mmCIF file of C-alpha atoms in Angstrom:
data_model
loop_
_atom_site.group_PDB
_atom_site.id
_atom_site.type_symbol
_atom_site.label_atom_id
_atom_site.label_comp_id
_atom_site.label_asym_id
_atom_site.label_seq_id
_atom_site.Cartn_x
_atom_site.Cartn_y
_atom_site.Cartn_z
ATOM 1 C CA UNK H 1 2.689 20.454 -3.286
ATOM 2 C CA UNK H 2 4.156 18.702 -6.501
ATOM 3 C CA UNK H 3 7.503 17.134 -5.945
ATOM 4 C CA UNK H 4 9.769 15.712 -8.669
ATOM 5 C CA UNK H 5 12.474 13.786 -7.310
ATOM 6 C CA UNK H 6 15.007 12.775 -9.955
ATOM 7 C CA UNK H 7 17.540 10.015 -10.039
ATOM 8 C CA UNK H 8 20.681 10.256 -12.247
ATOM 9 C CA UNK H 9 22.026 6.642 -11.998
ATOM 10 C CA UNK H 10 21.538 3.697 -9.725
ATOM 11 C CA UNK H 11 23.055 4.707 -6.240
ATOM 12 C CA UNK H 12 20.446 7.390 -6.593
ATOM 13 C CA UNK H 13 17.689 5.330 -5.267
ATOM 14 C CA UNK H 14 19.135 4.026 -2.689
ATOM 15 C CA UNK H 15 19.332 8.149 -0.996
ATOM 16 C CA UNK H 16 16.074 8.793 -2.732
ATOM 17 C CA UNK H 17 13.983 5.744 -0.672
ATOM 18 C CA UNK H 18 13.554 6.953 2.253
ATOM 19 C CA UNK H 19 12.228 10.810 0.994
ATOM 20 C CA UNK H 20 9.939 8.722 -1.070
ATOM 21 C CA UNK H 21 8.570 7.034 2.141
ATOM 22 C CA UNK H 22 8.455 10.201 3.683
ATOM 23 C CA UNK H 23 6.207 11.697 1.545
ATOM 24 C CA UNK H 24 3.694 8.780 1.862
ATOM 25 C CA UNK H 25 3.860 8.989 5.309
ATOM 26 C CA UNK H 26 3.196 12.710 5.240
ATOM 27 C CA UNK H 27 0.348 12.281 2.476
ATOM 28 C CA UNK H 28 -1.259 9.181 4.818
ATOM 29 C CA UNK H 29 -1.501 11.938 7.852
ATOM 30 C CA UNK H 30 -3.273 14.429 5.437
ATOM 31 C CA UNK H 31 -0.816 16.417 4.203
ATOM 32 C CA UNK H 32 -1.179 17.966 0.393
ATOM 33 C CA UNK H 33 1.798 16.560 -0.744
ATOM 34 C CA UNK H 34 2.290 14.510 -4.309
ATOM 35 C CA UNK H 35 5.674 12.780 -5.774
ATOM 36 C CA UNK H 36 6.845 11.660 -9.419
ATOM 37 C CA UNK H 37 9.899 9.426 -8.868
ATOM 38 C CA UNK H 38 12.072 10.358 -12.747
ATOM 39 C CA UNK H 39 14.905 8.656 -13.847
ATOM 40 C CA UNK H 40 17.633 10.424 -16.214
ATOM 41 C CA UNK H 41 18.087 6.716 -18.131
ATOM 42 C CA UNK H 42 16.302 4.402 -19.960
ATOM 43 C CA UNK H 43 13.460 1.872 -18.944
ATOM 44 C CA UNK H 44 15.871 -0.722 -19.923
ATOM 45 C CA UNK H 45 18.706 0.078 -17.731
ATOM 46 C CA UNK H 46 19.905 -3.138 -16.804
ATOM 47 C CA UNK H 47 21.652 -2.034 -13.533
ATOM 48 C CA UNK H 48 17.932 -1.086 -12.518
ATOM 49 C CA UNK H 49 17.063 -4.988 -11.594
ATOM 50 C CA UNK H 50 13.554 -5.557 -10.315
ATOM 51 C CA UNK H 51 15.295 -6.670 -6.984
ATOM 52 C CA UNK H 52 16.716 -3.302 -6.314
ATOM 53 C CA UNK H 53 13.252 -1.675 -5.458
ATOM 54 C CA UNK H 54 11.990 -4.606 -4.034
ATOM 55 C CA UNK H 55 15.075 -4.513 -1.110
ATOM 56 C CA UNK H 56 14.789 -0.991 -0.750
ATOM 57 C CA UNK H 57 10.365 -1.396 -0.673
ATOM 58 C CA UNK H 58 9.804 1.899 -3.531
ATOM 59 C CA UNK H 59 8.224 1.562 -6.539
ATOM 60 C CA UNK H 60 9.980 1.704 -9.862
ATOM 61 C CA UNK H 61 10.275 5.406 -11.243
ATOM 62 C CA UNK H 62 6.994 6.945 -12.566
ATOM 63 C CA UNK H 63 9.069 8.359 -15.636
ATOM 64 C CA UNK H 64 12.427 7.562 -17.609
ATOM 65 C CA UNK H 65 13.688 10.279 -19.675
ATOM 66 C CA UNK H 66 15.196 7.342 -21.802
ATOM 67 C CA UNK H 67 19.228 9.119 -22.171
ATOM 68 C CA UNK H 68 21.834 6.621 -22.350
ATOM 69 C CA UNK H 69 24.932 7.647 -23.909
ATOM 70 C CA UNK H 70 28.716 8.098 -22.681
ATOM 71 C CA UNK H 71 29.509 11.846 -23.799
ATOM 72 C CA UNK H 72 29.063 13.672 -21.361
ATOM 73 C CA UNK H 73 27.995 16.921 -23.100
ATOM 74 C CA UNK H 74 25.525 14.853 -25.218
ATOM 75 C CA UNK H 75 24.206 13.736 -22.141
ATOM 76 C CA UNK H 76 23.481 16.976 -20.651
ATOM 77 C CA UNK H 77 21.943 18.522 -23.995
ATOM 78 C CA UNK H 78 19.769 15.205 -24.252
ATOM 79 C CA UNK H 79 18.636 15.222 -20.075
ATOM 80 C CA UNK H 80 17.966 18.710 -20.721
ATOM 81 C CA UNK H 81 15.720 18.388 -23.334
ATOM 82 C CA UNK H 82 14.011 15.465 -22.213
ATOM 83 C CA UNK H 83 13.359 17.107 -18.239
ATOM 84 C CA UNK H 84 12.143 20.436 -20.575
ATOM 85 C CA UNK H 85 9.471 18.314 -21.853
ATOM 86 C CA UNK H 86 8.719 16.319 -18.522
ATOM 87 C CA UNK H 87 8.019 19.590 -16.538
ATOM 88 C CA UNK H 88 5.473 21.237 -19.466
ATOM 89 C CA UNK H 89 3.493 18.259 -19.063
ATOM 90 C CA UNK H 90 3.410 17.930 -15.300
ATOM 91 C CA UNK H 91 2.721 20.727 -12.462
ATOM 92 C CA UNK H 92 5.774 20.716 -10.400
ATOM 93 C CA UNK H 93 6.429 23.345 -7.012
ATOM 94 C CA UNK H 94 10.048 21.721 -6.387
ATOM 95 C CA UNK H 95 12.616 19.483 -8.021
ATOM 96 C CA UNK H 96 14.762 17.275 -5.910
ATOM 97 C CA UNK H 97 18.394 16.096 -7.208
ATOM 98 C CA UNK H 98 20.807 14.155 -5.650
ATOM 99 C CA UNK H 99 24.523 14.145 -5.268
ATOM 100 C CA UNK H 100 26.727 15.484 -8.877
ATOM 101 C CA UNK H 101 26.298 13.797 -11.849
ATOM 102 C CA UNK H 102 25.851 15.309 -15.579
ATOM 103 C CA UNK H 103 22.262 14.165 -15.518
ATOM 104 C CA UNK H 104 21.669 15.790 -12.052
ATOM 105 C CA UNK H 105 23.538 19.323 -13.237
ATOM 106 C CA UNK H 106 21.149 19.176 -16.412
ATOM 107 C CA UNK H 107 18.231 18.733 -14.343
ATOM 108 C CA UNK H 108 18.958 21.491 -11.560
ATOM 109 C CA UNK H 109 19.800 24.450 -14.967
ATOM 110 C CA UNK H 110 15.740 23.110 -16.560
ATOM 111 C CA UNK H 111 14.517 23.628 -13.066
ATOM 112 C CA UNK H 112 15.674 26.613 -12.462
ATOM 113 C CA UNK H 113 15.200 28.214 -16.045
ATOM 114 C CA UNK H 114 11.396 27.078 -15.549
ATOM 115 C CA UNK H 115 11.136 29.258 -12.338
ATOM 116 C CA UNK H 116 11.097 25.817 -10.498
ATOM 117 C CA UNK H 117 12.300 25.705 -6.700
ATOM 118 C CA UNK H 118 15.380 23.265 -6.770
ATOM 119 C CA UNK H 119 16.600 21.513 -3.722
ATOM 120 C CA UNK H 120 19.918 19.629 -3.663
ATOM 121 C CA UNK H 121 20.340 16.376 -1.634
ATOM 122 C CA UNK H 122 23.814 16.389 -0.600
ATOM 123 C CA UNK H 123 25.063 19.622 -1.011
ATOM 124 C CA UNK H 124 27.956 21.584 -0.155
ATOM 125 C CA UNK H 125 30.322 18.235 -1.104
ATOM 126 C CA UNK H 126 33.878 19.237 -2.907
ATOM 127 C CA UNK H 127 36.968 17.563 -4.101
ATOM 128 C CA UNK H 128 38.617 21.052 -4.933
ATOM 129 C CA UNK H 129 39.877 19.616 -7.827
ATOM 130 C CA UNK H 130 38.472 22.104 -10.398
ATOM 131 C CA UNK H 131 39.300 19.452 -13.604
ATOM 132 C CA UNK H 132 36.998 16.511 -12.066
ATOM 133 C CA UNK H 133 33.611 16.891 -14.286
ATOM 134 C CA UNK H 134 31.833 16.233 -11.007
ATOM 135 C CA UNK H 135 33.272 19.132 -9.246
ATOM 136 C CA UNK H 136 32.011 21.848 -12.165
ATOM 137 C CA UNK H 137 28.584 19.605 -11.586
ATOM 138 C CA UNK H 138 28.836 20.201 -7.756
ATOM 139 C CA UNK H 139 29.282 23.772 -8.271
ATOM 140 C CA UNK H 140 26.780 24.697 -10.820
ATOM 141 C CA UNK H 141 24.125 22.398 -8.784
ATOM 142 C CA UNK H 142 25.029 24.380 -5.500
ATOM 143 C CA UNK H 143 25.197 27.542 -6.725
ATOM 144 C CA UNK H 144 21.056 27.532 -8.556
ATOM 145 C CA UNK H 145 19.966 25.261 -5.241
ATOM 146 C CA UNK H 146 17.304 27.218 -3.369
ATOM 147 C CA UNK H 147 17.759 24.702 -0.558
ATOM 148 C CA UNK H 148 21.213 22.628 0.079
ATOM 149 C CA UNK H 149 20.662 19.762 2.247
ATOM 150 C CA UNK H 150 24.167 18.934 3.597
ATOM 151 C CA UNK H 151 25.157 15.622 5.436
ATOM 152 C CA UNK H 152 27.505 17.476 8.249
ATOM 153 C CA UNK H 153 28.905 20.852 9.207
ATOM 154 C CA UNK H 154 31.791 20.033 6.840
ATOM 155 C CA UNK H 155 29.119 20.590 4.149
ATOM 156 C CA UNK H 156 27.474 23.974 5.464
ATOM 157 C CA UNK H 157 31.294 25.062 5.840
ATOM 158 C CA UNK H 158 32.442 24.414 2.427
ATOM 159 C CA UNK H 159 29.149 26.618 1.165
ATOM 160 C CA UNK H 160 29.437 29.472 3.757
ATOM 161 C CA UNK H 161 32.805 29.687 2.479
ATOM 162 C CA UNK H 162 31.716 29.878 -0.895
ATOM 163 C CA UNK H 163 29.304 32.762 -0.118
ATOM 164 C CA UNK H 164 25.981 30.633 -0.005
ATOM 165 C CA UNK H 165 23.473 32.690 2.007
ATOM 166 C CA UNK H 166 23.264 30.027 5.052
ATOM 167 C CA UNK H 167 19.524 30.884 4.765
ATOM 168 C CA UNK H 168 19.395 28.406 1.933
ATOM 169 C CA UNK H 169 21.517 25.956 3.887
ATOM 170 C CA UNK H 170 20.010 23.204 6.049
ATOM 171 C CA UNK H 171 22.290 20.577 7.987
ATOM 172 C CA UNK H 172 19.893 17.476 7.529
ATOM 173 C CA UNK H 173 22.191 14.404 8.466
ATOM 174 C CA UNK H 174 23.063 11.083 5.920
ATOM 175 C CA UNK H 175 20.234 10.443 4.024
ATOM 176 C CA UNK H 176 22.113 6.464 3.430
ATOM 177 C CA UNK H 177 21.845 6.294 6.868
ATOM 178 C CA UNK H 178 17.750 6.399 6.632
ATOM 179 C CA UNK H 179 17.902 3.235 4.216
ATOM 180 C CA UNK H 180 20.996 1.633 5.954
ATOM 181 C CA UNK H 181 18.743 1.949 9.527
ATOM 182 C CA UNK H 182 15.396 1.232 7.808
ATOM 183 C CA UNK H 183 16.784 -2.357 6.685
ATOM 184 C CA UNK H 184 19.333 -3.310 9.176
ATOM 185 C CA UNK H 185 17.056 -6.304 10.100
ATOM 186 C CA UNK H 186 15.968 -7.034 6.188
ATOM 187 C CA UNK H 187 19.636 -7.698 5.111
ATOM 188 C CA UNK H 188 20.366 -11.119 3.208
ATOM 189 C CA UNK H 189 22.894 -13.534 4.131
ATOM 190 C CA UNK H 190 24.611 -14.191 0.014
ATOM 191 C CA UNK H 191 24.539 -17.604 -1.002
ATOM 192 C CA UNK H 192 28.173 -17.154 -1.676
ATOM 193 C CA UNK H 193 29.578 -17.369 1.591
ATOM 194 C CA UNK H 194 28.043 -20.992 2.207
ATOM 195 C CA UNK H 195 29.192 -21.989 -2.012
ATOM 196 C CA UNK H 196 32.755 -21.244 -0.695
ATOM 197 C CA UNK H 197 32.684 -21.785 2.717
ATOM 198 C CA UNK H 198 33.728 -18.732 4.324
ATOM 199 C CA UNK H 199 32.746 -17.830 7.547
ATOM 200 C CA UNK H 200 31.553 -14.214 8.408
ATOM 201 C CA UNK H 201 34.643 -11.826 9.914
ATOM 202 C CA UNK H 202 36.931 -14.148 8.113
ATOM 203 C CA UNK H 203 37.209 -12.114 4.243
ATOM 204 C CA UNK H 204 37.902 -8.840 3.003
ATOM 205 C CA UNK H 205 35.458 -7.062 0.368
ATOM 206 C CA UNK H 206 36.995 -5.557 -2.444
ATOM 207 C CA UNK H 207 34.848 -3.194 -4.816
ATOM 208 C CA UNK H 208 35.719 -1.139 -8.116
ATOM 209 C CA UNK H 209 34.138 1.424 -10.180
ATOM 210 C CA UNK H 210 36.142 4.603 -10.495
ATOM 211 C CA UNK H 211 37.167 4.538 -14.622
ATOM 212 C CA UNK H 212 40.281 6.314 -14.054
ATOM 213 C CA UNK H 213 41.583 3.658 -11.344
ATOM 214 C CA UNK H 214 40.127 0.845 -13.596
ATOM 215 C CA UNK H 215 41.803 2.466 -17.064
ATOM 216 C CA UNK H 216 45.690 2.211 -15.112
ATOM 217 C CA UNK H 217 46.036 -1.561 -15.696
ATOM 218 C CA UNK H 218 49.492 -1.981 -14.323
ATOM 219 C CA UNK H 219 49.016 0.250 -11.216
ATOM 220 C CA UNK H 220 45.537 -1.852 -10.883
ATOM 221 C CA UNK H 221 47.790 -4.708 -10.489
ATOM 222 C CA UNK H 222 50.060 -3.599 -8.102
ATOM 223 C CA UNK H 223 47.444 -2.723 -5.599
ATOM 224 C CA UNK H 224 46.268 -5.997 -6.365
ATOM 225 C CA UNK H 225 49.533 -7.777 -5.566
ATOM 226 C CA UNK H 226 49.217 -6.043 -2.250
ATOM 227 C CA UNK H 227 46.277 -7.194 -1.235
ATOM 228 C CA UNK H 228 46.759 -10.527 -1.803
ATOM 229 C CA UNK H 229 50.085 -10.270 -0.176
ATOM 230 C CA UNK H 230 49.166 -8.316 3.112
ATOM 231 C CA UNK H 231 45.873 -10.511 4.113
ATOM 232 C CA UNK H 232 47.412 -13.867 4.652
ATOM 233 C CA UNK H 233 45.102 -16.925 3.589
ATOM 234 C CA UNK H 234 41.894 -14.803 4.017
ATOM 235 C CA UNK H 235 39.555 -15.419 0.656
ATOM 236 C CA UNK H 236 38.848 -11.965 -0.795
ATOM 237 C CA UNK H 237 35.516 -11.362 -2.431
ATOM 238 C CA UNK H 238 35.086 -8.881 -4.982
ATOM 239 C CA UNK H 239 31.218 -8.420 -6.558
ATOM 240 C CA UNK H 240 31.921 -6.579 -9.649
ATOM 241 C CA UNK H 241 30.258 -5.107 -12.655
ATOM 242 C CA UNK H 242 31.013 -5.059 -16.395
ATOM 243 C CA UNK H 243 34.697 -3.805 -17.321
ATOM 244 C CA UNK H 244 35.519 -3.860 -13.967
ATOM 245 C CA UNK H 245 35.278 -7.816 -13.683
ATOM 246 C CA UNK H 246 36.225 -8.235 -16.918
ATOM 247 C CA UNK H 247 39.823 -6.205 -16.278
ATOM 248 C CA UNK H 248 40.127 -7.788 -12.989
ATOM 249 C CA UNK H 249 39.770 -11.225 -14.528
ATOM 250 C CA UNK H 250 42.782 -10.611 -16.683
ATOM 251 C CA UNK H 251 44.694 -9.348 -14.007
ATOM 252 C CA UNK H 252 44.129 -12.570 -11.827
ATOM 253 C CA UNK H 253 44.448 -14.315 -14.797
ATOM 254 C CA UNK H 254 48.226 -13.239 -15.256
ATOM 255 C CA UNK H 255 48.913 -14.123 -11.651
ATOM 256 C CA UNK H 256 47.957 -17.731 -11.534
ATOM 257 C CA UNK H 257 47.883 -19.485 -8.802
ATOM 258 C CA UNK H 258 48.707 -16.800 -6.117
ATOM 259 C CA UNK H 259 45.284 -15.367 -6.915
ATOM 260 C CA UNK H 260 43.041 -17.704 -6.354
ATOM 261 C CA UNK H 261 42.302 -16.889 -3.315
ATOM 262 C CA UNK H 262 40.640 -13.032 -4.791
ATOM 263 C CA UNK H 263 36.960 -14.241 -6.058
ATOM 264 C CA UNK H 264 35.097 -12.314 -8.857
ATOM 265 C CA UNK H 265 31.444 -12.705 -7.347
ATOM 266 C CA UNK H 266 28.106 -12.114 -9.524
ATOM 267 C CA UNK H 267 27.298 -8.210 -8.337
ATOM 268 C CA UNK H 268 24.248 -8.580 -5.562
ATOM 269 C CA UNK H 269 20.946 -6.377 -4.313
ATOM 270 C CA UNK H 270 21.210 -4.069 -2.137
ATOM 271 C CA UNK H 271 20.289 -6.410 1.410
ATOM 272 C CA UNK H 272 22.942 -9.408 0.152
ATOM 273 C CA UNK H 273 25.586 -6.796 -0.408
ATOM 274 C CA UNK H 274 24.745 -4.245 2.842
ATOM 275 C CA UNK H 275 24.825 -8.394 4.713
ATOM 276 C CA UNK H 276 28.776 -9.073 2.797
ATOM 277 C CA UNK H 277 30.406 -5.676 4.058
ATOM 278 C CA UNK H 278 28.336 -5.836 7.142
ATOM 279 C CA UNK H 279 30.256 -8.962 8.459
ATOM 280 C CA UNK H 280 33.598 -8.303 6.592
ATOM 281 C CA UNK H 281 36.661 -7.718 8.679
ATOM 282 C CA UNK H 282 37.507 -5.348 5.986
ATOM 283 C CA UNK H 283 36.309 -3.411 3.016
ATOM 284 C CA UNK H 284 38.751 -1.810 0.045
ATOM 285 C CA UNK H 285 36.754 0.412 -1.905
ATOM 286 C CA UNK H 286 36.819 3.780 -4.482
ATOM 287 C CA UNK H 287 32.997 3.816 -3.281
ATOM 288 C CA UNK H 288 32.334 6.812 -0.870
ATOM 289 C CA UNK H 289 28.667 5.282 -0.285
ATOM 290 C CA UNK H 290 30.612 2.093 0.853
ATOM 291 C CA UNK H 291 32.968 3.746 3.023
ATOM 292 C CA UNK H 292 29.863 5.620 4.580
ATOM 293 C CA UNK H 293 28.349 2.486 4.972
ATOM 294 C CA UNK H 294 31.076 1.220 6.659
ATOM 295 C CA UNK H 295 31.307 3.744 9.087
ATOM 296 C CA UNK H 296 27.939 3.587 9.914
ATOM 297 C CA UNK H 297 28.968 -0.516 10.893
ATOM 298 C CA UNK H 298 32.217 0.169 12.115
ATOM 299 C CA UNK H 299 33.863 -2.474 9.418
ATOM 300 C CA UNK H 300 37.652 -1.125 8.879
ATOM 301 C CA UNK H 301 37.610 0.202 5.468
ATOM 302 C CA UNK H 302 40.343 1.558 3.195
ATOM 303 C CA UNK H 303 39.803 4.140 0.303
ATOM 304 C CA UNK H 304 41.739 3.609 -2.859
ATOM 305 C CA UNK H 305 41.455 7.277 -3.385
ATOM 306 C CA UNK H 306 43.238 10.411 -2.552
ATOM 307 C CA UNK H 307 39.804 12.373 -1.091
ATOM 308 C CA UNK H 308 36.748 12.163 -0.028
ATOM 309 C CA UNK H 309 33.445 14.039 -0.339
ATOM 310 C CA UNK H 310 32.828 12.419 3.467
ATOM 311 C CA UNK H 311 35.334 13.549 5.422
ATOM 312 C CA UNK H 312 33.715 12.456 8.477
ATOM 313 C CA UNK H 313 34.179 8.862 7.158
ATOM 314 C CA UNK H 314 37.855 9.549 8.170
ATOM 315 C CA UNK H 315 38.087 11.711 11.042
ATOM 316 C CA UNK H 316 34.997 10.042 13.050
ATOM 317 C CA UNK H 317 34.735 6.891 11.118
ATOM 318 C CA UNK H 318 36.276 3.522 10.052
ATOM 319 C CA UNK H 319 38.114 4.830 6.658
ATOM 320 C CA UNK H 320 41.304 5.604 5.907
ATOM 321 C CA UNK H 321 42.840 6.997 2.064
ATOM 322 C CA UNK H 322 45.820 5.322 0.563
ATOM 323 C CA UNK H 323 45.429 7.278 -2.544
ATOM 324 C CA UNK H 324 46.576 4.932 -5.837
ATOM 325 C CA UNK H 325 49.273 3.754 -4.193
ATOM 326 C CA UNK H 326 50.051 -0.187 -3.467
ATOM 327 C CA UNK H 327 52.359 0.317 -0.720
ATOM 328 C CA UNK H 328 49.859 1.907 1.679
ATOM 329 C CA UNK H 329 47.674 0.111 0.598
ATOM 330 C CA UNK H 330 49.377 -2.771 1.684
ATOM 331 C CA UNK H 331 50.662 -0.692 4.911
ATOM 332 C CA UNK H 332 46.533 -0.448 5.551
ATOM 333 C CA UNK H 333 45.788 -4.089 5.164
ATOM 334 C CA UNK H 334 48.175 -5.544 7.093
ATOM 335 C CA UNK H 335 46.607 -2.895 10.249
ATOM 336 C CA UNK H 336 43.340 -4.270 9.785
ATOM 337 C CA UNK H 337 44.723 -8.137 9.538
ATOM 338 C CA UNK H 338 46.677 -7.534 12.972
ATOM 339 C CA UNK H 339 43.296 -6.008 14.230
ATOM 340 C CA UNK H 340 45.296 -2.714 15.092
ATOM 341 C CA UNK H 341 42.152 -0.115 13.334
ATOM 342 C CA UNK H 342 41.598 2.996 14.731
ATOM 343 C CA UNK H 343 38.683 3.393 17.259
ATOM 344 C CA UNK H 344 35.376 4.760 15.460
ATOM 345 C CA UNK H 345 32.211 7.067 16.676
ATOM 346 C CA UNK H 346 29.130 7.620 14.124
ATOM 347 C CA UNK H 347 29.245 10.989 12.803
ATOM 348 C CA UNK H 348 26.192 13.651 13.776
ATOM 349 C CA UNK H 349 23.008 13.512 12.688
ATOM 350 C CA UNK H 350 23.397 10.158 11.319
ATOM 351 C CA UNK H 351 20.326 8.660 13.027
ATOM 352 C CA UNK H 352 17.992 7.732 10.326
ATOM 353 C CA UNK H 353 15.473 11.353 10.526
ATOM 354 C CA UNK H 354 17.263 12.782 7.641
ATOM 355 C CA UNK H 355 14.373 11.941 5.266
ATOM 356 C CA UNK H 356 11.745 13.351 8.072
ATOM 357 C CA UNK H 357 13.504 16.636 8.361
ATOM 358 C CA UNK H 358 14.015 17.610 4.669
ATOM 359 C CA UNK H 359 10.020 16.299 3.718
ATOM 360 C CA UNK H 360 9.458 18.720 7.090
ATOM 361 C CA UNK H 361 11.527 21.852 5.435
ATOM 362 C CA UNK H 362 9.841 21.366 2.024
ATOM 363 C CA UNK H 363 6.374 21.365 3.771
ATOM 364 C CA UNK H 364 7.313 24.886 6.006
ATOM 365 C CA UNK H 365 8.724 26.600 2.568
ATOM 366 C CA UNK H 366 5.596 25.825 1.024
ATOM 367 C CA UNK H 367 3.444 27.052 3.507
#
């Protein structure tokens, strides 16, 4: 069996690792089983550091389609083209795509107009918000998917709802979980915390990446103004990428000196950064891989969102939603500063097998 797993962007191969490892493992004990690691961007990608693969022990991907471009409908036309060619030149039984990006929708309508068997790696997620571009992606990836591998029951409900035929529908666990497990004891204490001398439990970690929260300047700064107004003298450490630290430097900027206490850290791997939110007494995030993460630690964790595609994270876990809005956001801070979080259990099926049991399912529906 010939298995293409593709990766759309960066946080991609941190869910793709361990079905990578998988496979070897499966391949060492005889099994006829071959993988092509492709990624939808370019060889160049400079958020695809050497360092990444090395924490997370894969190889870099055998293939880059080579799109890189902002429109999103050029995107999918160019991904399209690109996978068209990539699957006439190799023999491929099944296509693997993870979570709901542009690249991953354009990959799972190739597969499936080549007669391909297309699995999706986090299925059955929703927002129900039908004018997020992710949530058409969601849909249209769910609805060609031969086989939906959901994280939780939440998932297989949202697709049984949706008519799925719950023959196609397989309740795997949280594939982060594999990796998280798989390098609990590999994780990197950041120089940072010894540069500024700031002991672990004693800082909150603060990341950004949503564009639309990032675009809302003045809002930005409220919630801003709230943290650094609800968490006492505790240092706050944000690692953060591009416009994000660039926008976020203006902001503190404009404060002076009641911000100096927020740092703008240099982004870090995957083991420095899984060792900073591991030890933090609190994490404020629009990163539903962080807030999973969290969870899976039990490190308080507040999502400056409205939803979430986990919503075990909130009814099981360690994260709450505050939406946009500063004032429970600060309302959520102060909670976690006064120790007062809520008590936490790890949702099902997160025990690190995730990565064994879909490998496992591929294997039987070959057979």
């Amino acid at each position: 069996m010939n298995i293409c797993i593709v990766a759309g962007a960066r946080p991609n191969f941190i869910k793709v690792a361990p079905i990578v490892k998988a496979i070897e493992r499966s391949k060492s004990e005889g099994k006829e089983v071959n993988y092509q690691l492709v990624y939808a961007g370019a060889l160049a990608d400079t958020t695809l550091e050497q360092s990444l693969f090395d924490d997370l022990q894969i190889n870099r991907p055998d293939v880059c389609l080579g799109v890189d471009c902002e429109n999103l409908n050029e995107l999918t036309g160019r991904v399209m083209s690109a996978f068209e060619d990539y699957l006439n030149m190799h023999q491929t039984d099944v296509v693997i795509v993870v979570d709901d990006l542009a690249s991953t929708m354009a990959v799972a309508i190739v597969a499936k107009k080549q007669g391909i068997r297309l699995a999706h790696l986090v299925a059955g997620t929703r927002s129900f918000d039908i004018n997020m571009p992710k949530e058409i992606n969601r849909l249209v990836i769910d609805g060609l998917s031969d086989l939906l591998f959901t994280a939780g029951i939440g998932g297989n409900s949202i697709l049984s709802k949706g008519g799925t035929s719950l023959s196609k529908v397989y309740m795997v666990g949280n594939i982060l979980m594999d990796t998280m497990r798989q390098n609990r004891s590999r994780l990197q204490r950041p120089a940072c915390l010894d540069t500024l001398g700031i002991r672990l439990g004693e800082y909150i970690v603060f990341t950004l990446n949503r564009r639309q929260l990032i675009a809302d300047h003045s809002n930005l700064k409220a919630m801003v103004l709230a943290m650094l107004h609800s968490t006492g003298n505790f240092p706050i450490l944000a690692p953060l990428r591009a416009e994000a630290a660039q926008i976020m430097a203006e902001i503190l900027d404009s404060l002076g000196d009641a911000a100096k206490k927020m740092k703008i850290i240099e982004p870090m791997g995957y083991l420095e950064f899984g060792y900073l939110t591991a030890h933090a007494k609190g994490i404020v995030t629009d990163s539903g891989n962080v807030a999973e993460e969290a969870t899976f630690n039990g490190v308080p964790c507040i999502t400056l969102n409205s939803y979430t595609e986990h919503i075990e994270t909130v009814k099981q876990g360690t994260n709450v939603l505050v939406g946009e809005n500063a004032e429970q956001l600060a309302a959520a801070m102060q909670q976690i500063m006064a120790g007062k979080w809520k008590k936490h259990t790890l949702p099902e099926r997160w025990d690190g097998r995730t990565a064994d049991r879909i490998v496992q399912i591929l294997l039987e529906q070959n057979n």
